[in-house]
PDB file of C-alpha atoms and ligand atoms in Angstrom:
ATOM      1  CA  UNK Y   1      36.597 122.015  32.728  1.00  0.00           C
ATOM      2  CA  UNK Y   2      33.059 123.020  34.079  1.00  0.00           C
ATOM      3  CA  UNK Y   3      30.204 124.389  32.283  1.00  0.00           C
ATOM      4  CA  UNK Y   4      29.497 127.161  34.939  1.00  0.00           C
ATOM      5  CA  UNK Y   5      25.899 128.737  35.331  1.00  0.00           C
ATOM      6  CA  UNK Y   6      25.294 132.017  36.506  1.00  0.00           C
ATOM      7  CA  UNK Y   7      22.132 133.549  37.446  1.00  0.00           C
ATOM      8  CA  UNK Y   8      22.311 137.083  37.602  1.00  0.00           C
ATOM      9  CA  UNK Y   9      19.757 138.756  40.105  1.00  0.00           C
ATOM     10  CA  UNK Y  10      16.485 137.059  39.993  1.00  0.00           C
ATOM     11  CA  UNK Y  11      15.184 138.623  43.305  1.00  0.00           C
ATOM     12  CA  UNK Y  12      11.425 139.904  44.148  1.00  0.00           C
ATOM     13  CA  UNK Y  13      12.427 143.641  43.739  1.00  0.00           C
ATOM     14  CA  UNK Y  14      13.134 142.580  40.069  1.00  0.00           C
ATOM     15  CA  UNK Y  15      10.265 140.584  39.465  1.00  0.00           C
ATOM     16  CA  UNK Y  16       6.405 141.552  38.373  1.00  0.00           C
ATOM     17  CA  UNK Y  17       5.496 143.117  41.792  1.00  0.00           C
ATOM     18  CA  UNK Y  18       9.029 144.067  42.824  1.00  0.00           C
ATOM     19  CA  UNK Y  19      10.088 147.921  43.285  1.00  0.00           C
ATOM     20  CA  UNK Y  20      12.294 147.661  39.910  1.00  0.00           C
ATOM     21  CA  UNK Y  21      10.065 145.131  38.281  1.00  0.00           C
ATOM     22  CA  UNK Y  22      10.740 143.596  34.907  1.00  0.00           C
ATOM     23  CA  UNK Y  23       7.810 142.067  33.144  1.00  0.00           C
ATOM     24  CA  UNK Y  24       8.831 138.946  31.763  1.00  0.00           C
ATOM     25  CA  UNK Y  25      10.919 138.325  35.076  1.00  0.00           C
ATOM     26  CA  UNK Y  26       8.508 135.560  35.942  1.00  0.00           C
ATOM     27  CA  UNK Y  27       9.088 133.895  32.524  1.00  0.00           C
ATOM     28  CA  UNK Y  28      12.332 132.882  32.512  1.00  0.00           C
ATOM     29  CA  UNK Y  29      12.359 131.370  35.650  1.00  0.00           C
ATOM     30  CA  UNK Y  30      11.420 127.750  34.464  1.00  0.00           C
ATOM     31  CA  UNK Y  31      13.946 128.227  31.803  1.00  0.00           C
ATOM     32  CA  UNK Y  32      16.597 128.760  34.115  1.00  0.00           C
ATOM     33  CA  UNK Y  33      14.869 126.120  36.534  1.00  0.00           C
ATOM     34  CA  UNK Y  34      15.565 123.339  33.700  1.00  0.00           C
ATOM     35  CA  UNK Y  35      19.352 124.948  32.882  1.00  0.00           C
ATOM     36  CA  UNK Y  36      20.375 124.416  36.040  1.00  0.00           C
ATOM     37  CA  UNK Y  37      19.955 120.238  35.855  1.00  0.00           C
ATOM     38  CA  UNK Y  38      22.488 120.972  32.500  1.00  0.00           C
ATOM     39  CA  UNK Y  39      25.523 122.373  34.347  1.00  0.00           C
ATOM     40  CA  UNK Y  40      28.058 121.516  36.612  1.00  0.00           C
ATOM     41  CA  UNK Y  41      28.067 124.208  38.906  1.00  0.00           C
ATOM     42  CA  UNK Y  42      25.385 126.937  39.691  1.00  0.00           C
ATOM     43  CA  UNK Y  43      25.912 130.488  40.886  1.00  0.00           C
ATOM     44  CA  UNK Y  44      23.765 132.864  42.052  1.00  0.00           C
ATOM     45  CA  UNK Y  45      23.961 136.863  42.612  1.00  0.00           C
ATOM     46  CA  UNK Y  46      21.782 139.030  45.162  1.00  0.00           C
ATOM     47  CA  UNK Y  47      21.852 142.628  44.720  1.00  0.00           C
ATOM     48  CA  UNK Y  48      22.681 143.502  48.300  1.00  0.00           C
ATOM     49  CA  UNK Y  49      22.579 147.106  49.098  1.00  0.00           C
ATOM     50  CA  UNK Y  50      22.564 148.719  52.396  1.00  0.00           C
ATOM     51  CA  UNK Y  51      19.450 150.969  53.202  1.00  0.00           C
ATOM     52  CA  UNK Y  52      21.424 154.250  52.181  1.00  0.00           C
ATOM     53  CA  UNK Y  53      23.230 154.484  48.568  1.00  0.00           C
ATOM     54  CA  UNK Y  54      24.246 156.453  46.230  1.00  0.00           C
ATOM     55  CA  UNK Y  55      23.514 153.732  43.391  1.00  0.00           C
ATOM     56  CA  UNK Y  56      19.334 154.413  44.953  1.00  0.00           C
ATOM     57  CA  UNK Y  57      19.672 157.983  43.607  1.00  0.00           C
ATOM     58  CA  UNK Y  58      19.604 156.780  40.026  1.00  0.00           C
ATOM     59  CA  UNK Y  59      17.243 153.832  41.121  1.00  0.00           C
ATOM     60  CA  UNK Y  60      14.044 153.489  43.373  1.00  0.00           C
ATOM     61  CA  UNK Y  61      15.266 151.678  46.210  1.00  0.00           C
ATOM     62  CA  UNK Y  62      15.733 147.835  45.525  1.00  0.00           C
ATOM     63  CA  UNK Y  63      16.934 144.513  47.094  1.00  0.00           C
ATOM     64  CA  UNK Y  64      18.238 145.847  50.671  1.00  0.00           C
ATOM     65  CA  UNK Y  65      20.247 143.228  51.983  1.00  0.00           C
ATOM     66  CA  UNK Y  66      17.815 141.226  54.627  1.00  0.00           C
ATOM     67  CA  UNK Y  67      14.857 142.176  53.159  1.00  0.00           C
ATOM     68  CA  UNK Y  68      12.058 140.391  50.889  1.00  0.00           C
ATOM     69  CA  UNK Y  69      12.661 142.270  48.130  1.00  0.00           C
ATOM     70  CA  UNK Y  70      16.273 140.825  47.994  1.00  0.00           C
ATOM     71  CA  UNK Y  71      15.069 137.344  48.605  1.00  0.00           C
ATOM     72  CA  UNK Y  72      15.109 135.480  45.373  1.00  0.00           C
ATOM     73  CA  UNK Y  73      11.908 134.992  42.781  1.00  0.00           C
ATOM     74  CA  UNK Y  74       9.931 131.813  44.843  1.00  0.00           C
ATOM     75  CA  UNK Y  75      10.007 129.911  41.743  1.00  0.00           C
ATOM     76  CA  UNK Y  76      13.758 129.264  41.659  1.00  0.00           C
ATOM     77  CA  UNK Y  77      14.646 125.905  42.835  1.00  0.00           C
ATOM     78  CA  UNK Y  78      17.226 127.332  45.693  1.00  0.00           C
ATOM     79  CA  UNK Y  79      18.427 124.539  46.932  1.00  0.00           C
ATOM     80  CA  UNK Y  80      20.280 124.000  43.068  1.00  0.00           C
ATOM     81  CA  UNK Y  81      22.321 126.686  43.883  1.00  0.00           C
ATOM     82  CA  UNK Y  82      25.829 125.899  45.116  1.00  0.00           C
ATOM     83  CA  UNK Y  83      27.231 129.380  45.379  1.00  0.00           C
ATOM     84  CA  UNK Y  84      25.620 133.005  46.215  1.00  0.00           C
ATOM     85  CA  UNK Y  85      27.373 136.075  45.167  1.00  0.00           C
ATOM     86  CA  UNK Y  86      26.408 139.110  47.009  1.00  0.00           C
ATOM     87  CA  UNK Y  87      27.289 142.771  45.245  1.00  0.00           C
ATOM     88  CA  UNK Y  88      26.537 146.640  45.286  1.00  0.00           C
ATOM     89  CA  UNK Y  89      27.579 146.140  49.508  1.00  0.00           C
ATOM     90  CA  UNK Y  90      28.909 149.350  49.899  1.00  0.00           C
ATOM     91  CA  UNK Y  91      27.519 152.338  50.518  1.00  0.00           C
ATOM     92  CA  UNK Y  92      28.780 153.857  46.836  1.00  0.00           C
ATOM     93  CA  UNK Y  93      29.250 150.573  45.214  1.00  0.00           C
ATOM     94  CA  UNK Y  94      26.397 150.435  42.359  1.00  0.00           C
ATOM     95  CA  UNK Y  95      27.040 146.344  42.325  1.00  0.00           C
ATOM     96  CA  UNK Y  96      25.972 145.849  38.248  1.00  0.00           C
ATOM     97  CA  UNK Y  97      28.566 142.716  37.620  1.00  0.00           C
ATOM     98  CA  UNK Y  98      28.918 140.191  39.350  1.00  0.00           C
ATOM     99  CA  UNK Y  99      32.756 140.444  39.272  1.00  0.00           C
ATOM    100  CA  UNK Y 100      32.024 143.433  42.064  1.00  0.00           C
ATOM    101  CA  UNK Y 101      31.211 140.327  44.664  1.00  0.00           C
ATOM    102  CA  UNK Y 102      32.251 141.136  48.020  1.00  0.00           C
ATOM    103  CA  UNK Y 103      31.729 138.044  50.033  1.00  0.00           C
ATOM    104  CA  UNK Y 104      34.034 135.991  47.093  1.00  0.00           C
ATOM    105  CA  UNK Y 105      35.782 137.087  44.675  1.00  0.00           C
ATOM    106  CA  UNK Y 106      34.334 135.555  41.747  1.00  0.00           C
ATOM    107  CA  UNK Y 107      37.402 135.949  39.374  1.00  0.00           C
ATOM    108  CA  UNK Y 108      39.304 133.554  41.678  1.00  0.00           C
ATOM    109  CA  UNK Y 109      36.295 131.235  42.250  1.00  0.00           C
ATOM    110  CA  UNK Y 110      35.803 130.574  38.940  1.00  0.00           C
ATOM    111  CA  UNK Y 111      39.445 129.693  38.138  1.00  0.00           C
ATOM    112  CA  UNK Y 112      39.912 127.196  41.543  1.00  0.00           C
ATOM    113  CA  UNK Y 113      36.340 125.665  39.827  1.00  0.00           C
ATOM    114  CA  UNK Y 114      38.137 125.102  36.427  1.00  0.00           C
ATOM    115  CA  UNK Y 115      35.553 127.153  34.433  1.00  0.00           C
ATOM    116  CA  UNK Y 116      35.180 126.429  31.122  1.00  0.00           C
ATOM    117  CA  UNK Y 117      32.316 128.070  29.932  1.00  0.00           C
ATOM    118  CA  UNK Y 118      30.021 130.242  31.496  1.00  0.00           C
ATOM    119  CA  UNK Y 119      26.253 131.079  31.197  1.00  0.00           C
ATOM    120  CA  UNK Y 120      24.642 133.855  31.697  1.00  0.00           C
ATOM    121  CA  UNK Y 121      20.963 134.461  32.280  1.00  0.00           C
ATOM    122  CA  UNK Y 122      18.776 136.403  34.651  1.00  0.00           C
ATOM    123  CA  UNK Y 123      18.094 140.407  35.639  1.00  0.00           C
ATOM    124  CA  UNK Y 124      18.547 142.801  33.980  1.00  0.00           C
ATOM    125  CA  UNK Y 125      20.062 142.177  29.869  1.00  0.00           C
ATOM    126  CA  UNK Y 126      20.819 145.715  29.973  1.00  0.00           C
ATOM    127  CA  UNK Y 127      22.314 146.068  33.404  1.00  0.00           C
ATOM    128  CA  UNK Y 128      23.615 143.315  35.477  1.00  0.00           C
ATOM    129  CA  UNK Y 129      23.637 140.966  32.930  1.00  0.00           C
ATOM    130  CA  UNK Y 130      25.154 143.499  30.169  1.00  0.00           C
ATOM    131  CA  UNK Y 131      27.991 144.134  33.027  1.00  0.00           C
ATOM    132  CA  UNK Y 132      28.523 140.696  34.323  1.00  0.00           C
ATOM    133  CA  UNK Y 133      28.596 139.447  30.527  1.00  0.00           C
ATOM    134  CA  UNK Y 134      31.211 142.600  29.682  1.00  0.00           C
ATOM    135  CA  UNK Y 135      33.659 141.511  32.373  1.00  0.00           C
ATOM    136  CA  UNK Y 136      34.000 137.490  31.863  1.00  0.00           C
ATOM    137  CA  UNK Y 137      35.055 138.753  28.428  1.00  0.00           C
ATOM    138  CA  UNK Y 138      37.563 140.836  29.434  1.00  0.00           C
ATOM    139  CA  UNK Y 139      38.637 137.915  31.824  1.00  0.00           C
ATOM    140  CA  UNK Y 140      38.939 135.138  29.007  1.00  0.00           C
ATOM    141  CA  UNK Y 141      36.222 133.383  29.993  1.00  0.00           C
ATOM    142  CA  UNK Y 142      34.203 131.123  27.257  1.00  0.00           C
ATOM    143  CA  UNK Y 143      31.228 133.350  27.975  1.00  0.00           C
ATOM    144  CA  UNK Y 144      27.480 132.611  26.632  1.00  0.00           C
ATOM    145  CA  UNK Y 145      24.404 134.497  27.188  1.00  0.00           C
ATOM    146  CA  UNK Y 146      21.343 132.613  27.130  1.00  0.00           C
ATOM    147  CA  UNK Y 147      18.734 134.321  24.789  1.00  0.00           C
ATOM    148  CA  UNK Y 148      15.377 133.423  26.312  1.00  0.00           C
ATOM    149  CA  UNK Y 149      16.676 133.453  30.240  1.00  0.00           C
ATOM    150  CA  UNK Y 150      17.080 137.213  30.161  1.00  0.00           C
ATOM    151  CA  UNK Y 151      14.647 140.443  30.026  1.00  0.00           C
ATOM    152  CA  UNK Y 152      15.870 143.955  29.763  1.00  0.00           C
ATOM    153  CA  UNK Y 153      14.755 146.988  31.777  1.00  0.00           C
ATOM    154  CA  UNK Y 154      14.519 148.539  28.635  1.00  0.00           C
ATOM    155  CA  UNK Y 155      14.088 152.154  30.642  1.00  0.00           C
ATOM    156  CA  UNK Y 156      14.419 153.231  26.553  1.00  0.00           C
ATOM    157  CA  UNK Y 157      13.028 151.066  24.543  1.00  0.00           C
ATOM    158  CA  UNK Y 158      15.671 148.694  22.527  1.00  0.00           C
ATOM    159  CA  UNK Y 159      17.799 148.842  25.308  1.00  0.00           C
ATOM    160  CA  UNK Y 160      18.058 145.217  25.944  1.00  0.00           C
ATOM    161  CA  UNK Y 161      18.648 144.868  22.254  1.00  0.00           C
ATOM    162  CA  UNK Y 162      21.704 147.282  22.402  1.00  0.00           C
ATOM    163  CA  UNK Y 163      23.084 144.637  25.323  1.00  0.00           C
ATOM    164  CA  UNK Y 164      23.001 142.104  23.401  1.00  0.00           C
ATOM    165  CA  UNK Y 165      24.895 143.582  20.673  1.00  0.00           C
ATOM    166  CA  UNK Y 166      27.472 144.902  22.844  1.00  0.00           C
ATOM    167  CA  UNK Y 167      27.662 141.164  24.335  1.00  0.00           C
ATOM    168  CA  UNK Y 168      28.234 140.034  21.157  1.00  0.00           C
ATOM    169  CA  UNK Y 169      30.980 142.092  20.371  1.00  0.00           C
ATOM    170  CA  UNK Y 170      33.081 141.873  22.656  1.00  0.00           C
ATOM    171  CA  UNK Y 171      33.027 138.071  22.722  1.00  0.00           C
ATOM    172  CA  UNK Y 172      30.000 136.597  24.399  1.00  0.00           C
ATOM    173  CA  UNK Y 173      28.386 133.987  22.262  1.00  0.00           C
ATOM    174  CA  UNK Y 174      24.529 134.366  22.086  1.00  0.00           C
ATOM    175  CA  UNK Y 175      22.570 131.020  22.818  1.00  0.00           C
ATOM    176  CA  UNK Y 176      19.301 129.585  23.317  1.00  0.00           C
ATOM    177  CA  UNK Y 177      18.595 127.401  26.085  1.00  0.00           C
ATOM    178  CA  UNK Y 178      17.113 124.327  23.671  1.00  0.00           C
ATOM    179  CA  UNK Y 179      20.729 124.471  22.521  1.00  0.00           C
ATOM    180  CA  UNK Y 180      22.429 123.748  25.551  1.00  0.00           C
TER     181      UNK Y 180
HETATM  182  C1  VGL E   1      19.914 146.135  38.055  1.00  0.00           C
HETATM  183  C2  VGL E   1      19.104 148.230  37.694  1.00  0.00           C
HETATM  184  C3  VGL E   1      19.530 148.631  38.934  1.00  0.00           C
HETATM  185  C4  VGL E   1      20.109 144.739  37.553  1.00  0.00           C
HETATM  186  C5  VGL E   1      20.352 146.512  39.301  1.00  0.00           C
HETATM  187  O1  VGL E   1      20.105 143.793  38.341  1.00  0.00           O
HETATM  188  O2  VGL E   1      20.274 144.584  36.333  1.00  0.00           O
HETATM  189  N1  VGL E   1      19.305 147.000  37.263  1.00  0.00           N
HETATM  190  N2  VGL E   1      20.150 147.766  39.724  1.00  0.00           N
END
């Protein structure tokens, strides 16, 4: 059984600078950096919309597929990667778990990898992370989310804390990374 990473949208449009930028996206990059050396597989999502969506009326526009501000955060070591996810494709297809994949489907993945746990860190706690986190749940899968390799929108503040909470109950297990 493989402890399974997944890093949940750490892209430039998310990151100080980015178009939907999250403050402490910078932060957690060496955190995730160092998880990656602890697991035995590592996925990673893009947000990958097309120029026009419907998801961009409730969001500036972010990480169009192609472009820079889809490209992920410099500081991630890329090449530890051994899978990309790509979701929110479609034209009305908001994308906020990673379960909405369209170039895998990651239920399936995960199974033919034998996953026994999975962790989740990255953008946003109370988005993609919240969502992505929600549906492993619902899936059976061990699920952790890693404490201090998320940051929250937090559009109203406490938001992120809400996630978490949420996380929690419905069966995500809440971990720092020192613990791994
Ligand atoms: C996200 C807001 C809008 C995320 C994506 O990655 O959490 N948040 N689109």
């Amino acid at each position: 059984m493989k402890k399974i990473l997944l890093i949940v949208d750490l892209q430039n449009d998310f990151s100080p600078g980015g178009s939907l930028a999250i403050d402490e996206g910078n932060k957690i990059v060496p955190v995730i950096n160092d998880l990656m050396d602890k697991m035995d597989l590592v996925i990673a999502t893009q947000d990958w919309h097309p120029e026009e969506s419907t998801h961009f009326e409730d969001w500036p526009v972010h990480c169009v597929a192609n472009t820079i501000g889809a490209e992920f955060n410099p500081k991630l070591d890329e090449e530890k990667i051994d899978q990309i996810v790509l979701k929110g494709t479609g034209h009305d297809d908001p994308g906020y778990s990673a379960f909405d994949a369209t170039n895998i489907l990651l239920e399936e993945y995960l199974k033919e990898q034998n996953v026994g746990s999975l962790y989740v860190v990255g953008l946003a706690t109370d988005y993609c992370v919240r969502a992505s986190a929600l549906d492993a749940c619902k899936l059976g899968i061990h699920t952790y989310v890693v404490t201090d390799a998320i940051a929250a929108v937090d559009l109203e503040k406490g938001d992120g804390k809400k996630a978490l909470d949420e996380m929690y109950k419905a069966g995500s297990m809440l971990v720092e990374s020192k613990d791994i």
